[in-house]
Amino acid sequence: MSFNKTALEKLVSGVFRENRNQLLEHENYDLMEAAGLPSGSKVTIAGHPGDVTLGLLEKYPGDRSVLKIVSPVIMHKTDVGGV
């Protein structure tokens, strides 16, 4: 992997545009990738919790999945049962 200045600038400008001063979890992974660092695997499902269906989860291997809420107003997911 190599440093991707354009992706990094896009990420940071989006955070500032939303008037935030913290990155969301998936943005941390995007930052690592833009910096040329490995970040592991992730899948982001945008939308309402009802969008997560058995049919959607069956696309992924294994018999267990971990779902985490992503919200700019919820920084500590475990405090609200978001994991």
mmCIF file of N, CA and C in Angstrom:
data_model
loop_
_atom_site.group_PDB
_atom_site.id
_atom_site.type_symbol
_atom_site.label_atom_id
_atom_site.label_comp_id
_atom_site.label_asym_id
_atom_site.label_seq_id
_atom_site.Cartn_x
_atom_site.Cartn_y
_atom_site.Cartn_z
ATOM 1 N N MET A 1 0.840 -1.177 0.000
ATOM 2 C CA MET A 1 0.000 0.000 0.000
ATOM 3 C C MET A 1 0.884 1.239 0.000
ATOM 4 N N SER A 2 0.328 2.310 -0.535
ATOM 5 C CA SER A 2 1.069 3.559 -0.537
ATOM 6 C C SER A 2 0.198 4.697 -0.017
ATOM 7 N N PHE A 3 0.835 5.779 0.334
ATOM 8 C CA PHE A 3 0.153 6.955 0.856
ATOM 9 C C PHE A 3 -0.777 7.536 -0.199
ATOM 10 N N ASN A 4 -2.037 7.805 0.167
ATOM 11 C CA ASN A 4 -3.033 8.348 -0.758
ATOM 12 C C ASN A 4 -3.495 9.709 -0.224
ATOM 13 N N LYS A 5 -2.804 10.755 -0.670
ATOM 14 C CA LYS A 5 -3.077 12.104 -0.172
ATOM 15 C C LYS A 5 -4.506 12.544 -0.488
ATOM 16 N N THR A 6 -5.003 12.219 -1.674
ATOM 17 C CA THR A 6 -6.360 12.616 -2.066
ATOM 18 C C THR A 6 -7.405 12.005 -1.144
ATOM 19 N N ALA A 7 -7.276 10.705 -0.842
ATOM 20 C CA ALA A 7 -8.227 10.034 0.054
ATOM 21 C C ALA A 7 -8.154 10.619 1.452
ATOM 22 N N LEU A 8 -6.951 10.919 1.902
ATOM 23 C CA LEU A 8 -6.769 11.501 3.239
ATOM 24 C C LEU A 8 -7.425 12.883 3.315
ATOM 25 N N GLU A 9 -7.197 13.711 2.309
ATOM 26 C CA GLU A 9 -7.799 15.052 2.284
ATOM 27 C C GLU A 9 -9.319 14.974 2.229
ATOM 28 N N LYS A 10 -9.857 14.038 1.463
ATOM 29 C CA LYS A 10 -11.306 13.863 1.358
ATOM 30 C C LYS A 10 -11.897 13.457 2.715
ATOM 31 N N LEU A 11 -11.239 12.545 3.395
ATOM 32 C CA LEU A 11 -11.697 12.090 4.701
ATOM 33 C C LEU A 11 -11.715 13.238 5.712
ATOM 34 N N VAL A 12 -10.610 13.941 5.807
ATOM 35 C CA VAL A 12 -10.490 15.026 6.790
ATOM 36 C C VAL A 12 -11.452 16.169 6.458
ATOM 37 N N SER A 13 -11.581 16.521 5.197
ATOM 38 C CA SER A 13 -12.494 17.614 4.843
ATOM 39 C C SER A 13 -13.944 17.235 5.141
ATOM 40 N N GLY A 14 -14.294 15.965 4.979
ATOM 41 C CA GLY A 14 -15.645 15.510 5.312
ATOM 42 C C GLY A 14 -15.941 15.636 6.795
ATOM 43 N N VAL A 15 -14.956 15.301 7.617
ATOM 44 C CA VAL A 15 -15.117 15.417 9.074
ATOM 45 C C VAL A 15 -15.297 16.889 9.456
ATOM 46 N N PHE A 16 -14.457 17.760 8.893
ATOM 47 C CA PHE A 16 -14.579 19.199 9.196
ATOM 48 C C PHE A 16 -15.894 19.763 8.678
ATOM 49 N N ARG A 17 -16.327 19.326 7.500
ATOM 50 C CA ARG A 17 -17.581 19.805 6.919
ATOM 51 C C ARG A 17 -18.769 19.468 7.826
ATOM 52 N N GLU A 18 -18.688 18.319 8.514
ATOM 53 C CA GLU A 18 -19.736 17.913 9.444
ATOM 54 C C GLU A 18 -19.523 18.517 10.834
ATOM 55 N N ASN A 19 -18.545 19.398 10.938
ATOM 56 C CA ASN A 19 -18.260 20.107 12.186
ATOM 57 C C ASN A 19 -17.965 19.146 13.342
ATOM 58 N N ARG A 20 -17.214 18.089 13.023
ATOM 59 C CA ARG A 20 -16.813 17.126 14.055
ATOM 60 C C ARG A 20 -15.338 17.294 14.354
ATOM 61 N N ASN A 21 -14.930 16.841 15.528
ATOM 62 C CA ASN A 21 -13.511 16.860 15.874
ATOM 63 C C ASN A 21 -12.994 15.462 16.207
ATOM 64 N N GLN A 22 -13.794 14.447 15.899
ATOM 65 C CA GLN A 22 -13.376 13.057 16.116
ATOM 66 C C GLN A 22 -13.736 12.229 14.889
ATOM 67 N N LEU A 23 -12.925 11.224 14.643
ATOM 68 C CA LEU A 23 -13.220 10.278 13.572
ATOM 69 C C LEU A 23 -14.116 9.166 14.099
ATOM 70 N N LEU A 24 -15.015 8.703 13.255
ATOM 71 C CA LEU A 24 -15.794 7.513 13.576
ATOM 72 C C LEU A 24 -14.916 6.290 13.340
ATOM 73 N N GLU A 25 -15.305 5.149 13.885
ATOM 74 C CA GLU A 25 -14.443 3.962 13.812
ATOM 75 C C GLU A 25 -14.058 3.623 12.374
ATOM 76 N N HIS A 26 -15.032 3.594 11.475
ATOM 77 C CA HIS A 26 -14.705 3.226 10.097
ATOM 78 C C HIS A 26 -13.810 4.280 9.434
ATOM 79 N N GLU A 27 -13.885 5.522 9.880
ATOM 80 C CA GLU A 27 -13.009 6.556 9.342
ATOM 81 C C GLU A 27 -11.570 6.354 9.812
ATOM 82 N N ASN A 28 -11.393 5.812 11.006
ATOM 83 C CA ASN A 28 -10.037 5.471 11.459
ATOM 84 C C ASN A 28 -9.410 4.435 10.531
ATOM 85 N N TYR A 29 -10.191 3.434 10.137
ATOM 86 C CA TYR A 29 -9.681 2.421 9.209
ATOM 87 C C TYR A 29 -9.377 3.050 7.850
ATOM 88 N N ASP A 30 -10.257 3.951 7.394
ATOM 89 C CA ASP A 30 -10.020 4.641 6.128
ATOM 90 C C ASP A 30 -8.745 5.484 6.200
ATOM 91 N N LEU A 31 -8.519 6.122 7.348
ATOM 92 C CA LEU A 31 -7.316 6.925 7.551
ATOM 93 C C LEU A 31 -6.072 6.041 7.461
ATOM 94 N N MET A 32 -6.117 4.890 8.118
ATOM 95 C CA MET A 32 -4.985 3.962 8.075
ATOM 96 C C MET A 32 -4.695 3.532 6.641
ATOM 97 N N GLU A 33 -5.746 3.195 5.896
ATOM 98 C CA GLU A 33 -5.569 2.779 4.503
ATOM 99 C C GLU A 33 -4.994 3.909 3.665
ATOM 100 N N ALA A 34 -5.484 5.140 3.864
ATOM 101 C CA ALA A 34 -4.980 6.289 3.113
ATOM 102 C C ALA A 34 -3.510 6.554 3.425
ATOM 103 N N ALA A 35 -3.105 6.236 4.650
ATOM 104 C CA ALA A 35 -1.709 6.411 5.060
ATOM 105 C C ALA A 35 -0.833 5.251 4.605
ATOM 106 N N GLY A 36 -1.437 4.251 3.984
ATOM 107 C CA GLY A 36 -0.672 3.119 3.492
ATOM 108 C C GLY A 36 -0.450 2.033 4.519
ATOM 109 N N LEU A 37 -1.268 2.026 5.579
ATOM 110 C CA LEU A 37 -1.133 1.028 6.639
ATOM 111 C C LEU A 37 -2.241 -0.011 6.529
ATOM 112 N N PRO A 38 -1.961 -1.268 6.868
ATOM 113 C CA PRO A 38 -3.023 -2.276 6.837
ATOM 114 C C PRO A 38 -4.049 -2.007 7.932
ATOM 115 N N SER A 39 -5.330 -2.230 7.622
ATOM 116 C CA SER A 39 -6.359 -1.921 8.615
ATOM 117 C C SER A 39 -7.288 -3.094 8.916
ATOM 118 N N GLY A 40 -7.037 -4.236 8.334
ATOM 119 C CA GLY A 40 -7.920 -5.370 8.566
ATOM 120 C C GLY A 40 -9.158 -5.276 7.693
ATOM 121 N N SER A 41 -10.053 -6.203 7.863
ATOM 122 C CA SER A 41 -11.257 -6.210 7.024
ATOM 123 C C SER A 41 -12.423 -5.573 7.762
ATOM 124 N N LYS A 42 -13.292 -4.949 6.983
ATOM 125 C CA LYS A 42 -14.481 -4.314 7.547
ATOM 126 C C LYS A 42 -15.544 -4.255 6.460
ATOM 127 N N VAL A 43 -16.771 -4.229 6.906
ATOM 128 C CA VAL A 43 -17.905 -4.047 6.017
ATOM 129 C C VAL A 43 -18.813 -3.028 6.674
ATOM 130 N N THR A 44 -19.196 -2.002 5.944
ATOM 131 C CA THR A 44 -20.088 -0.997 6.487
ATOM 132 C C THR A 44 -21.440 -1.120 5.817
ATOM 133 N N ILE A 45 -22.480 -1.256 6.633
ATOM 134 C CA ILE A 45 -23.847 -1.321 6.141
ATOM 135 C C ILE A 45 -24.531 -0.044 6.587
ATOM 136 N N ALA A 46 -24.801 0.825 5.640
ATOM 137 C CA ALA A 46 -25.407 2.114 5.982
ATOM 138 C C ALA A 46 -26.920 1.973 6.034
ATOM 139 N N GLY A 47 -27.524 2.784 6.866
ATOM 140 C CA GLY A 47 -28.970 2.806 6.912
ATOM 141 C C GLY A 47 -29.523 2.516 8.282
ATOM 142 N N HIS A 48 -30.711 2.042 8.277
ATOM 143 C CA HIS A 48 -31.485 1.766 9.479
ATOM 144 C C HIS A 48 -31.150 0.370 10.006
ATOM 145 N N PRO A 49 -31.221 0.138 11.314
ATOM 146 C CA PRO A 49 -30.956 -1.203 11.841
ATOM 147 C C PRO A 49 -31.785 -2.292 11.168
ATOM 148 N N GLY A 50 -32.961 -1.942 10.687
ATOM 149 C CA GLY A 50 -33.796 -2.921 9.990
ATOM 150 C C GLY A 50 -33.212 -3.389 8.671
ATOM 151 N N ASP A 51 -32.177 -2.660 8.182
ATOM 152 C CA ASP A 51 -31.510 -3.068 6.941
ATOM 153 C C ASP A 51 -30.658 -4.318 7.135
ATOM 154 N N VAL A 52 -30.335 -4.640 8.384
ATOM 155 C CA VAL A 52 -29.524 -5.830 8.674
ATOM 156 C C VAL A 52 -30.472 -7.016 8.795
ATOM 157 N N THR A 53 -30.483 -7.831 7.763
ATOM 158 C CA THR A 53 -31.389 -8.982 7.711
ATOM 159 C C THR A 53 -30.588 -10.282 7.686
ATOM 160 N N LEU A 54 -31.275 -11.370 7.930
ATOM 161 C CA LEU A 54 -30.631 -12.682 7.865
ATOM 162 C C LEU A 54 -30.059 -12.906 6.467
ATOM 163 N N GLY A 55 -30.786 -12.507 5.454
ATOM 164 C CA GLY A 55 -30.299 -12.659 4.082
ATOM 165 C C GLY A 55 -28.995 -11.914 3.841
ATOM 166 N N LEU A 56 -28.881 -10.734 4.409
ATOM 167 C CA LEU A 56 -27.658 -9.954 4.272
ATOM 168 C C LEU A 56 -26.505 -10.631 5.004
ATOM 169 N N LEU A 57 -26.756 -11.098 6.213
ATOM 170 C CA LEU A 57 -25.700 -11.726 7.010
ATOM 171 C C LEU A 57 -25.254 -13.065 6.443
ATOM 172 N N GLU A 58 -26.145 -13.762 5.730
ATOM 173 C CA GLU A 58 -25.779 -15.052 5.139
ATOM 174 C C GLU A 58 -24.706 -14.919 4.070
ATOM 175 N N LYS A 59 -24.452 -13.709 3.602
ATOM 176 C CA LYS A 59 -23.418 -13.476 2.585
ATOM 177 C C LYS A 59 -22.009 -13.608 3.152
ATOM 178 N N TYR A 60 -21.894 -13.571 4.484
ATOM 179 C CA TYR A 60 -20.587 -13.594 5.119
ATOM 180 C C TYR A 60 -20.313 -14.961 5.724
ATOM 181 N N PRO A 61 -19.059 -15.438 5.619
ATOM 182 C CA PRO A 61 -18.741 -16.778 6.114
ATOM 183 C C PRO A 61 -18.784 -16.860 7.634
ATOM 184 N N GLY A 62 -18.952 -18.071 8.130
ATOM 185 C CA GLY A 62 -18.945 -18.309 9.562
ATOM 186 C C GLY A 62 -20.338 -18.267 10.144
ATOM 187 N N ASP A 63 -20.429 -18.622 11.396
ATOM 188 C CA ASP A 63 -21.740 -18.669 12.048
ATOM 189 C C ASP A 63 -21.926 -17.542 13.061
ATOM 190 N N ARG A 64 -20.970 -16.593 13.121
ATOM 191 C CA ARG A 64 -21.084 -15.470 14.050
ATOM 192 C C ARG A 64 -20.676 -14.180 13.344
ATOM 193 N N SER A 65 -21.322 -13.108 13.689
ATOM 194 C CA SER A 65 -20.978 -11.785 13.180
ATOM 195 C C SER A 65 -20.978 -10.798 14.338
ATOM 196 N N VAL A 66 -20.176 -9.764 14.214
ATOM 197 C CA VAL A 66 -20.163 -8.691 15.184
ATOM 198 C C VAL A 66 -20.659 -7.442 14.478
ATOM 199 N N LEU A 67 -21.678 -6.834 15.037
ATOM 200 C CA LEU A 67 -22.226 -5.609 14.481
ATOM 201 C C LEU A 67 -21.973 -4.476 15.461
ATOM 202 N N LYS A 68 -21.575 -3.331 14.946
ATOM 203 C CA LYS A 68 -21.333 -2.164 15.792
ATOM 204 C C LYS A 68 -22.093 -0.987 15.213
ATOM 205 N N ILE A 69 -22.712 -0.218 16.078
ATOM 206 C CA ILE A 69 -23.393 0.989 15.658
ATOM 207 C C ILE A 69 -22.344 2.055 15.318
ATOM 208 N N VAL A 70 -22.626 2.864 14.311
ATOM 209 C CA VAL A 70 -21.758 3.979 13.941
ATOM 210 C C VAL A 70 -22.609 5.231 13.961
ATOM 211 N N SER A 71 -22.257 6.160 14.833
ATOM 212 C CA SER A 71 -23.016 7.396 14.955
ATOM 213 C C SER A 71 -22.114 8.488 15.507
ATOM 214 N N PRO A 72 -22.170 9.684 14.941
ATOM 215 C CA PRO A 72 -21.352 10.768 15.477
ATOM 216 C C PRO A 72 -21.781 11.225 16.871
ATOM 217 N N VAL A 73 -22.959 10.825 17.315
ATOM 218 C CA VAL A 73 -23.417 11.213 18.653
ATOM 219 C C VAL A 73 -23.210 10.112 19.684
ATOM 220 N N ILE A 74 -22.711 8.949 19.253
ATOM 221 C CA ILE A 74 -22.448 7.834 20.165
ATOM 222 C C ILE A 74 -20.979 7.443 20.015
ATOM 223 N N MET A 75 -20.146 7.906 20.930
ATOM 224 C CA MET A 75 -18.717 7.603 20.848
ATOM 225 C C MET A 75 -18.378 6.277 21.525
ATOM 226 N N HIS A 76 -19.112 5.906 22.558
ATOM 227 C CA HIS A 76 -18.820 4.670 23.280
ATOM 228 C C HIS A 76 -19.986 3.703 23.073
ATOM 229 N N LYS A 77 -19.838 2.850 22.072
ATOM 230 C CA LYS A 77 -20.906 1.933 21.659
ATOM 231 C C LYS A 77 -21.378 1.015 22.782
ATOM 232 N N THR A 78 -20.448 0.546 23.592
ATOM 233 C CA THR A 78 -20.823 -0.410 24.639
ATOM 234 C C THR A 78 -21.736 0.232 25.695
ATOM 235 N N ASP A 79 -21.639 1.549 25.861
ATOM 236 C CA ASP A 79 -22.480 2.242 26.844
ATOM 237 C C ASP A 79 -23.953 2.194 26.478
ATOM 238 N N VAL A 80 -24.263 2.030 25.197
ATOM 239 C CA VAL A 80 -25.657 2.048 24.748
ATOM 240 C C VAL A 80 -26.076 0.717 24.126
ATOM 241 N N GLY A 81 -25.284 -0.336 24.339
ATOM 242 C CA GLY A 81 -25.613 -1.640 23.762
ATOM 243 C C GLY A 81 -25.423 -1.678 22.257
ATOM 244 N N GLY A 82 -24.469 -0.886 21.749
ATOM 245 C CA GLY A 82 -24.283 -0.767 20.308
ATOM 246 C C GLY A 82 -23.308 -1.749 19.703
ATOM 247 N N VAL A 83 -22.910 -2.799 20.433
ATOM 248 C CA VAL A 83 -22.030 -3.838 19.884
ATOM 249 C C VAL A 83 -22.748 -5.147 19.932
#
